[in-house]
JSON list of C-alpha atoms in Angstrom, two decimals:
[
{"chain": "A", "resi": 12, "resn": "MET", "atom": "CA", "xyz": [147.82, 121.70, 17.04]},
{"chain": "A", "resi": 13, "resn": "ILE", "atom": "CA", "xyz": [149.72, 124.15, 19.38]},
{"chain": "A", "resi": 14, "resn": "ILE", "atom": "CA", "xyz": [152.81, 125.20, 20.03]},
{"chain": "A", "resi": 15, "resn": "ASN", "atom": "CA", "xyz": [154.41, 123.84, 23.18]},
{"chain": "A", "resi": 16, "resn": "LYS", "atom": "CA", "xyz": [156.71, 126.83, 24.63]},
{"chain": "A", "resi": 17, "resn": "ASN", "atom": "CA", "xyz": [157.89, 125.06, 27.03]},
{"chain": "A", "resi": 18, "resn": "TYR", "atom": "CA", "xyz": [159.37, 122.61, 25.24]},
{"chain": "A", "resi": 19, "resn": "TYR", "atom": "CA", "xyz": [161.04, 125.57, 23.31]},
{"chain": "A", "resi": 20, "resn": "ARG", "atom": "CA", "xyz": [160.52, 128.08, 25.89]},
{"chain": "A", "resi": 21, "resn": "ASP", "atom": "CA", "xyz": [165.39, 128.11, 26.29]},
{"chain": "A", "resi": 22, "resn": "GLN", "atom": "CA", "xyz": [165.60, 128.49, 22.45]},
{"chain": "A", "resi": 23, "resn": "ILE", "atom": "CA", "xyz": [162.39, 131.68, 22.03]},
{"chain": "A", "resi": 24, "resn": "ILE", "atom": "CA", "xyz": [163.43, 134.78, 21.00]},
{"chain": "A", "resi": 25, "resn": "VAL", "atom": "CA", "xyz": [159.87, 136.10, 19.55]},
{"chain": "A", "resi": 26, "resn": "ASP", "atom": "CA", "xyz": [156.35, 135.00, 21.02]},
{"chain": "A", "resi": 27, "resn": "LEU", "atom": "CA", "xyz": [153.24, 136.16, 19.28]},
{"chain": "A", "resi": 28, "resn": "ASP", "atom": "CA", "xyz": [150.74, 134.29, 20.51]},
{"chain": "A", "resi": 29, "resn": "ASP", "atom": "CA", "xyz": [149.72, 131.52, 17.62]},
{"chain": "A", "resi": 30, "resn": "ILE", "atom": "CA", "xyz": [153.61, 132.02, 16.21]},
{"chain": "A", "resi": 31, "resn": "ILE", "atom": "CA", "xyz": [157.39, 131.54, 17.88]},
{"chain": "A", "resi": 32, "resn": "VAL", "atom": "CA", "xyz": [160.45, 132.50, 17.10]},
{"chain": "A", "resi": 33, "resn": "ILE", "atom": "CA", "xyz": [163.16, 130.33, 18.03]},
{"chain": "A", "resi": 34, "resn": "ALA", "atom": "CA", "xyz": [167.06, 129.84, 18.14]},
{"chain": "A", "resi": 35, "resn": "TYR", "atom": "CA", "xyz": [166.90, 126.82, 15.68]},
{"chain": "A", "resi": 36, "resn": "ASN", "atom": "CA", "xyz": [170.85, 127.20, 15.56]},
{"chain": "A", "resi": 37, "resn": "LYS", "atom": "CA", "xyz": [173.70, 129.29, 15.47]},
{"chain": "A", "resi": 38, "resn": "THR", "atom": "CA", "xyz": [173.05, 129.98, 12.26]},
{"chain": "A", "resi": 39, "resn": "LEU", "atom": "CA", "xyz": [169.37, 128.96, 11.96]},
{"chain": "A", "resi": 40, "resn": "VAL", "atom": "CA", "xyz": [165.80, 130.47, 13.61]},
{"chain": "A", "resi": 41, "resn": "ALA", "atom": "CA", "xyz": [162.45, 128.82, 13.03]},
{"chain": "A", "resi": 42, "resn": "LYS", "atom": "CA", "xyz": [159.49, 130.20, 12.88]},
{"chain": "A", "resi": 43, "resn": "ILE", "atom": "CA", "xyz": [156.91, 127.91, 14.75]},
{"chain": "A", "resi": 44, "resn": "TYR", "atom": "CA", "xyz": [153.63, 128.07, 13.30]},
{"chain": "A", "resi": 45, "resn": "GLY", "atom": "CA", "xyz": [150.71, 126.40, 15.41]},
{"chain": "A", "resi": 46, "resn": "GLU", "atom": "CA", "xyz": [147.17, 126.80, 14.42]},
{"chain": "A", "resi": 47, "resn": "GLN", "atom": "CA", "xyz": [148.16, 128.19, 11.24]},
{"chain": "A", "resi": 48, "resn": "SER", "atom": "CA", "xyz": [147.66, 126.08, 8.07]},
{"chain": "A", "resi": 49, "resn": "TYR", "atom": "CA", "xyz": [149.89, 124.16, 5.95]},
{"chain": "A", "resi": 50, "resn": "GLN", "atom": "CA", "xyz": [148.62, 126.28, 2.81]},
{"chain": "A", "resi": 51, "resn": "LEU", "atom": "CA", "xyz": [149.15, 129.78, 4.70]},
{"chain": "A", "resi": 52, "resn": "VAL", "atom": "CA", "xyz": [152.79, 128.34, 5.34]},
{"chain": "A", "resi": 53, "resn": "SER", "atom": "CA", "xyz": [153.52, 127.57, 1.58]},
{"chain": "A", "resi": 54, "resn": "ASN", "atom": "CA", "xyz": [152.42, 130.39, 1.05]},
{"chain": "A", "resi": 55, "resn": "GLU", "atom": "CA", "xyz": [155.05, 132.25, 2.59]},
{"chain": "A", "resi": 56, "resn": "ILE", "atom": "CA", "xyz": [157.15, 130.33, 1.65]},
{"chain": "A", "resi": 57, "resn": "TYR", "atom": "CA", "xyz": [156.75, 130.66, -2.11]},
{"chain": "A", "resi": 58, "resn": "LYS", "atom": "CA", "xyz": [156.88, 134.34, -1.34]},
{"chain": "A", "resi": 59, "resn": "LEU", "atom": "CA", "xyz": [160.29, 133.80, 0.50]},
{"chain": "A", "resi": 60, "resn": "CYS", "atom": "CA", "xyz": [161.67, 131.41, -1.86]},
{"chain": "A", "resi": 61, "resn": "TYR", "atom": "CA", "xyz": [160.86, 134.66, -4.92]},
{"chain": "A", "resi": 62, "resn": "ALA", "atom": "CA", "xyz": [162.01, 137.60, -3.09]},
{"chain": "A", "resi": 63, "resn": "ASN", "atom": "CA", "xyz": [165.61, 135.34, -2.16]},
{"chain": "A", "resi": 64, "resn": "LYS", "atom": "CA", "xyz": [166.12, 134.95, -6.28]},
{"chain": "A", "resi": 65, "resn": "ILE", "atom": "CA", "xyz": [165.93, 138.70, -6.91]},
{"chain": "A", "resi": 66, "resn": "ASN", "atom": "CA", "xyz": [168.70, 139.84, -3.76]},
{"chain": "A", "resi": 67, "resn": "ASP", "atom": "CA", "xyz": [168.87, 139.42, -0.46]},
{"chain": "A", "resi": 68, "resn": "LEU", "atom": "CA", "xyz": [166.97, 141.85, 1.07]},
{"chain": "A", "resi": 69, "resn": "VAL", "atom": "CA", "xyz": [165.11, 139.12, 2.65]},
{"chain": "A", "resi": 70, "resn": "VAL", "atom": "CA", "xyz": [165.55, 136.62, 5.11]},
{"chain": "A", "resi": 71, "resn": "LYS", "atom": "CA", "xyz": [166.80, 133.26, 2.75]},
{"chain": "A", "resi": 72, "resn": "PHE", "atom": "CA", "xyz": [164.18, 130.56, 3.27]},
{"chain": "A", "resi": 73, "resn": "ILE", "atom": "CA", "xyz": [166.42, 126.56, 4.23]},
{"chain": "A", "resi": 74, "resn": "GLU", "atom": "CA", "xyz": [163.70, 124.57, 4.52]},
{"chain": "A", "resi": 75, "resn": "LEU", "atom": "CA", "xyz": [159.97, 123.59, 6.09]},
{"chain": "A", "resi": 76, "resn": "VAL", "atom": "CA", "xyz": [160.43, 121.13, 8.93]},
{"chain": "A", "resi": 77, "resn": "GLN", "atom": "CA", "xyz": [157.19, 119.94, 11.64]},
{"chain": "A", "resi": 78, "resn": "ASP", "atom": "CA", "xyz": [158.05, 118.85, 15.02]},
{"chain": "A", "resi": 79, "resn": "LYS", "atom": "CA", "xyz": [156.89, 116.20, 17.23]},
{"chain": "A", "resi": 80, "resn": "TRP", "atom": "CA", "xyz": [153.89, 117.77, 17.51]},
{"chain": "A", "resi": 81, "resn": "GLY", "atom": "CA", "xyz": [152.90, 118.47, 13.35]},
{"chain": "A", "resi": 82, "resn": "ASN", "atom": "CA", "xyz": [153.61, 122.37, 14.04]},
{"chain": "A", "resi": 83, "resn": "TYR", "atom": "CA", "xyz": [155.14, 123.32, 10.95]},
{"chain": "A", "resi": 84, "resn": "LEU", "atom": "CA", "xyz": [158.86, 124.31, 11.52]},
{"chain": "A", "resi": 85, "resn": "LEU", "atom": "CA", "xyz": [159.76, 127.55, 9.02]},
{"chain": "A", "resi": 86, "resn": "ILE", "atom": "CA", "xyz": [164.09, 127.45, 9.06]},
{"chain": "A", "resi": 87, "resn": "THR", "atom": "CA", "xyz": [165.47, 130.99, 7.46]},
{"chain": "A", "resi": 88, "resn": "GLU", "atom": "CA", "xyz": [168.85, 131.96, 8.14]},
{"chain": "A", "resi": 89, "resn": "ARG", "atom": "CA", "xyz": [169.48, 133.21, 11.49]},
{"chain": "A", "resi": 90, "resn": "LEU", "atom": "CA", "xyz": [170.22, 137.55, 11.47]},
{"chain": "A", "resi": 91, "resn": "PHE", "atom": "CA", "xyz": [171.66, 139.14, 14.44]},
{"chain": "A", "resi": 92, "resn": "ALA", "atom": "CA", "xyz": [170.54, 142.44, 15.19]},
{"chain": "A", "resi": 93, "resn": "TYR", "atom": "CA", "xyz": [172.09, 146.26, 15.76]},
{"chain": "A", "resi": 94, "resn": "GLU", "atom": "CA", "xyz": [170.83, 148.91, 17.25]},
{"chain": "A", "resi": 95, "resn": "LYS", "atom": "CA", "xyz": [170.34, 151.66, 14.60]},
{"chain": "A", "resi": 96, "resn": "ARG", "atom": "CA", "xyz": [172.43, 154.20, 16.47]},
{"chain": "A", "resi": 97, "resn": "SER", "atom": "CA", "xyz": [175.11, 151.40, 16.00]},
{"chain": "A", "resi": 98, "resn": "PHE", "atom": "CA", "xyz": [176.41, 152.96, 13.20]},
{"chain": "A", "resi": 99, "resn": "SER", "atom": "CA", "xyz": [177.30, 156.30, 11.85]},
{"chain": "A", "resi": 100, "resn": "ALA", "atom": "CA", "xyz": [174.79, 158.87, 9.90]},
{"chain": "A", "resi": 101, "resn": "LEU", "atom": "CA", "xyz": [177.79, 157.96, 6.95]},
{"chain": "A", "resi": 102, "resn": "GLU", "atom": "CA", "xyz": [176.74, 153.69, 7.17]},
{"chain": "A", "resi": 103, "resn": "ARG", "atom": "CA", "xyz": [172.75, 154.12, 7.73]},
{"chain": "A", "resi": 104, "resn": "SER", "atom": "CA", "xyz": [173.07, 156.60, 4.63]},
{"chain": "A", "resi": 105, "resn": "ASP", "atom": "CA", "xyz": [174.74, 153.54, 2.56]},
{"chain": "A", "resi": 106, "resn": "TYR", "atom": "CA", "xyz": [172.45, 151.10, 4.68]},
{"chain": "A", "resi": 107, "resn": "ILE", "atom": "CA", "xyz": [169.12, 152.58, 3.36]},
{"chain": "A", "resi": 108, "resn": "ARG", "atom": "CA", "xyz": [170.40, 153.21, -0.02]},
{"chain": "A", "resi": 109, "resn": "THR", "atom": "CA", "xyz": [171.80, 150.51, -0.57]},
{"chain": "A", "resi": 110, "resn": "PHE", "atom": "CA", "xyz": [167.31, 148.75, 1.06]},
{"chain": "A", "resi": 111, "resn": "ARG", "atom": "CA", "xyz": [166.04, 151.27, -1.13]},
{"chain": "A", "resi": 112, "resn": "ASN", "atom": "CA", "xyz": [167.69, 150.03, -4.28]},
{"chain": "A", "resi": 113, "resn": "LYS", "atom": "CA", "xyz": [166.90, 146.29, -3.29]},
{"chain": "A", "resi": 114, "resn": "LEU", "atom": "CA", "xyz": [163.81, 147.14, -2.71]},
{"chain": "A", "resi": 115, "resn": "PHE", "atom": "CA", "xyz": [162.71, 148.86, -5.41]},
{"chain": "A", "resi": 116, "resn": "GLN", "atom": "CA", "xyz": [164.20, 145.74, -7.80]},
{"chain": "A", "resi": 117, "resn": "LEU", "atom": "CA", "xyz": [162.05, 143.51, -5.87]},
{"chain": "A", "resi": 118, "resn": "HIS", "atom": "CA", "xyz": [159.18, 145.91, -6.59]},
{"chain": "A", "resi": 119, "resn": "GLU", "atom": "CA", "xyz": [160.64, 146.00, -10.66]},
{"chain": "A", "resi": 120, "resn": "LYS", "atom": "CA", "xyz": [159.82, 142.05, -10.66]},
{"chain": "A", "resi": 121, "resn": "GLY", "atom": "CA", "xyz": [156.17, 141.66, -9.15]},
{"chain": "A", "resi": 122, "resn": "PHE", "atom": "CA", "xyz": [157.12, 141.56, -5.54]},
{"chain": "A", "resi": 123, "resn": "VAL", "atom": "CA", "xyz": [155.82, 144.18, -3.13]},
{"chain": "A", "resi": 124, "resn": "HIS", "atom": "CA", "xyz": [156.57, 143.70, 1.03]},
{"chain": "A", "resi": 125, "resn": "ARG", "atom": "CA", "xyz": [154.04, 146.01, 2.50]},
{"chain": "A", "resi": 126, "resn": "ASP", "atom": "CA", "xyz": [155.00, 145.10, 6.11]},
{"chain": "A", "resi": 127, "resn": "LEU", "atom": "CA", "xyz": [158.22, 148.16, 6.10]},
{"chain": "A", "resi": 128, "resn": "ILE", "atom": "CA", "xyz": [155.85, 150.28, 9.09]},
{"chain": "A", "resi": 129, "resn": "ASN", "atom": "CA", "xyz": [153.03, 148.38, 11.40]},
{"chain": "A", "resi": 130, "resn": "ARG", "atom": "CA", "xyz": [150.00, 151.49, 11.45]},
{"chain": "A", "resi": 131, "resn": "ASN", "atom": "CA", "xyz": [148.34, 149.84, 14.33]},
{"chain": "A", "resi": 132, "resn": "LYS", "atom": "CA", "xyz": [150.90, 149.59, 16.73]},
{"chain": "A", "resi": 133, "resn": "LEU", "atom": "CA", "xyz": [152.40, 153.03, 17.51]},
{"chain": "A", "resi": 134, "resn": "ASP", "atom": "CA", "xyz": [154.28, 151.68, 19.81]},
{"chain": "A", "resi": 135, "resn": "TYR", "atom": "CA", "xyz": [156.50, 149.68, 17.96]},
{"chain": "A", "resi": 136, "resn": "ILE", "atom": "CA", "xyz": [156.01, 150.69, 14.63]},
{"chain": "A", "resi": 137, "resn": "TYR", "atom": "CA", "xyz": [159.42, 149.59, 12.96]},
{"chain": "A", "resi": 138, "resn": "HIS", "atom": "CA", "xyz": [159.21, 146.08, 13.32]},
{"chain": "A", "resi": 139, "resn": "ASN", "atom": "CA", "xyz": [160.36, 144.07, 9.82]},
{"chain": "A", "resi": 140, "resn": "PHE", "atom": "CA", "xyz": [163.40, 144.76, 8.89]},
{"chain": "A", "resi": 141, "resn": "LEU", "atom": "CA", "xyz": [166.84, 144.23, 11.91]},
{"chain": "A", "resi": 142, "resn": "PHE", "atom": "CA", "xyz": [169.63, 146.92, 10.69]},
{"chain": "A", "resi": 143, "resn": "THR", "atom": "CA", "xyz": [172.56, 143.77, 10.77]},
{"chain": "A", "resi": 144, "resn": "ASP", "atom": "CA", "xyz": [176.69, 144.07, 9.69]},
{"chain": "A", "resi": 145, "resn": "LYS", "atom": "CA", "xyz": [175.99, 143.93, 6.07]},
{"chain": "A", "resi": 146, "resn": "GLY", "atom": "CA", "xyz": [173.14, 146.03, 5.76]},
{"chain": "A", "resi": 147, "resn": "ILE", "atom": "CA", "xyz": [169.04, 146.76, 6.05]},
{"chain": "A", "resi": 148, "resn": "ARG", "atom": "CA", "xyz": [167.45, 143.31, 6.37]},
{"chain": "A", "resi": 149, "resn": "LEU", "atom": "CA", "xyz": [163.75, 142.40, 5.83]},
{"chain": "A", "resi": 150, "resn": "LEU", "atom": "CA", "xyz": [162.30, 139.40, 8.02]},
{"chain": "A", "resi": 151, "resn": "ASP", "atom": "CA", "xyz": [158.52, 138.44, 6.98]},
{"chain": "A", "resi": 152, "resn": "VAL", "atom": "CA", "xyz": [156.71, 137.96, 4.22]},
{"chain": "A", "resi": 153, "resn": "GLY", "atom": "CA", "xyz": [153.47, 137.17, 5.68]},
{"chain": "A", "resi": 154, "resn": "MET", "atom": "CA", "xyz": [151.92, 140.27, 4.38]},
{"chain": "A", "resi": 155, "resn": "SER", "atom": "CA", "xyz": [153.55, 140.35, 1.76]},
{"chain": "A", "resi": 156, "resn": "VAL", "atom": "CA", "xyz": [152.05, 140.35, -1.72]},
{"chain": "A", "resi": 157, "resn": "LEU", "atom": "CA", "xyz": [153.38, 139.53, -5.39]},
{"chain": "A", "resi": 158, "resn": "GLU", "atom": "CA", "xyz": [152.20, 141.08, -9.10]},
{"chain": "A", "resi": 159, "resn": "GLU", "atom": "CA", "xyz": [150.74, 137.45, -10.39]},
{"chain": "A", "resi": 160, "resn": "GLN", "atom": "CA", "xyz": [148.19, 137.38, -7.51]},
{"chain": "A", "resi": 161, "resn": "VAL", "atom": "CA", "xyz": [147.11, 140.88, -7.85]},
{"chain": "A", "resi": 162, "resn": "GLY", "atom": "CA", "xyz": [147.04, 142.09, -10.43]},
{"chain": "A", "resi": 163, "resn": "LYS", "atom": "CA", "xyz": [148.94, 145.65, -11.94]},
{"chain": "A", "resi": 164, "resn": "GLU", "atom": "CA", "xyz": [146.48, 148.35, -10.58]},
{"chain": "A", "resi": 165, "resn": "LYS", "atom": "CA", "xyz": [146.49, 146.70, -6.92]},
{"chain": "A", "resi": 166, "resn": "PHE", "atom": "CA", "xyz": [150.07, 146.18, -6.91]},
{"chain": "A", "resi": 167, "resn": "LEU", "atom": "CA", "xyz": [150.67, 149.37, -8.21]},
{"chain": "A", "resi": 168, "resn": "SER", "atom": "CA", "xyz": [148.89, 150.75, -5.06]},
{"chain": "A", "resi": 169, "resn": "PHE", "atom": "CA", "xyz": [150.87, 148.70, -2.66]},
{"chain": "A", "resi": 170, "resn": "ILE", "atom": "CA", "xyz": [154.23, 150.06, -4.40]},
{"chain": "A", "resi": 171, "resn": "LYS", "atom": "CA", "xyz": [152.74, 153.78, -4.17]},
{"chain": "A", "resi": 172, "resn": "GLN", "atom": "CA", "xyz": [152.02, 153.14, -0.29]},
{"chain": "A", "resi": 173, "resn": "GLU", "atom": "CA", "xyz": [155.26, 151.38, -0.08]},
{"chain": "A", "resi": 174, "resn": "LYS", "atom": "CA", "xyz": [156.96, 153.94, -1.05]},
{"chain": "A", "resi": 175, "resn": "GLU", "atom": "CA", "xyz": [155.00, 156.22, 1.18]},
{"chain": "A", "resi": 176, "resn": "ASP", "atom": "CA", "xyz": [155.77, 153.69, 4.21]},
{"chain": "A", "resi": 177, "resn": "LEU", "atom": "CA", "xyz": [159.40, 154.35, 2.86]},
{"chain": "A", "resi": 178, "resn": "SER", "atom": "CA", "xyz": [159.97, 158.22, 2.52]},
{"chain": "A", "resi": 179, "resn": "ILE", "atom": "CA", "xyz": [158.79, 157.27, 6.76]},
{"chain": "A", "resi": 180, "resn": "LEU", "atom": "CA", "xyz": [161.52, 154.88, 7.69]},
{"chain": "A", "resi": 181, "resn": "GLU", "atom": "CA", "xyz": [164.11, 156.49, 5.96]},
{"chain": "A", "resi": 182, "resn": "ASN", "atom": "CA", "xyz": [163.24, 159.90, 7.65]},
{"chain": "A", "resi": 183, "resn": "PHE", "atom": "CA", "xyz": [163.15, 157.48, 10.98]},
{"chain": "A", "resi": 184, "resn": "ILE", "atom": "CA", "xyz": [166.73, 155.82, 10.57]},
{"chain": "A", "resi": 185, "resn": "LEU", "atom": "CA", "xyz": [168.86, 158.90, 9.32]},
{"chain": "A", "resi": 186, "resn": "ASN", "atom": "CA", "xyz": [167.62, 160.97, 11.55]},
{"chain": "A", "resi": 187, "resn": "THR", "atom": "CA", "xyz": [169.32, 159.54, 15.07]},
{"chain": "A", "resi": 188, "resn": "GLU", "atom": "CA", "xyz": [172.25, 160.57, 16.90]},
{"chain": "A", "resi": 189, "resn": "ALA", "atom": "CA", "xyz": [174.56, 157.22, 16.38]},
{"chain": "A", "resi": 190, "resn": "THR", "atom": "CA", "xyz": [176.61, 156.26, 19.76]},
{"chain": "A", "resi": 191, "resn": "GLU", "atom": "CA", "xyz": [179.43, 156.41, 20.80]},
{"chain": "A", "resi": 192, "resn": "ASN", "atom": "CA", "xyz": [179.74, 152.75, 21.95]},
{"chain": "A", "resi": 193, "resn": "PRO", "atom": "CA", "xyz": [177.60, 150.34, 19.86]},
{"chain": "A", "resi": 194, "resn": "LYS", "atom": "CA", "xyz": [176.66, 147.65, 21.69]},
{"chain": "A", "resi": 195, "resn": "LYS", "atom": "CA", "xyz": [175.67, 144.35, 19.47]},
{"chain": "A", "resi": 196, "resn": "SER", "atom": "CA", "xyz": [171.81, 143.38, 20.79]},
{"chain": "A", "resi": 197, "resn": "ARG", "atom": "CA", "xyz": [170.37, 140.00, 20.84]}
]
């Protein structure tokens, strides 16, 4: 299956070759899988639902539908992003503390995100979280693993790496000056 990007062109938010994200409506987005199999899509849904049962850190899964070309559309809540400098240092500090606590809750319940920062793209290292009006939220669980899938030893090594990544992310978030005129971005 090939994604008909022309059909979705006015709705595209993110275009990553074989996956695009569109504005499905005012409150939802759809992640459209082209050449992905149902097994990969259902694995992502399972991890989203697993995390959603623990807390609200990860974007909320809504449903899975197919378009007329047979592509899977993974529907989630739509988050509206704010530039991190729109928030004061105190607000960012509160947001990162809440983020850390929720992330550790996920760890305690057997879920590790594994993709807080992208070590392969230095120009776009921070790509899987958004500042929202309700705090920092995680967008994608494609790289995430559950302890039940990988075993305790491997899971603990992933947590160790994620804590190192969290330290880098915290530094990035906290060491930014707030702007005088915060602007909402879309």
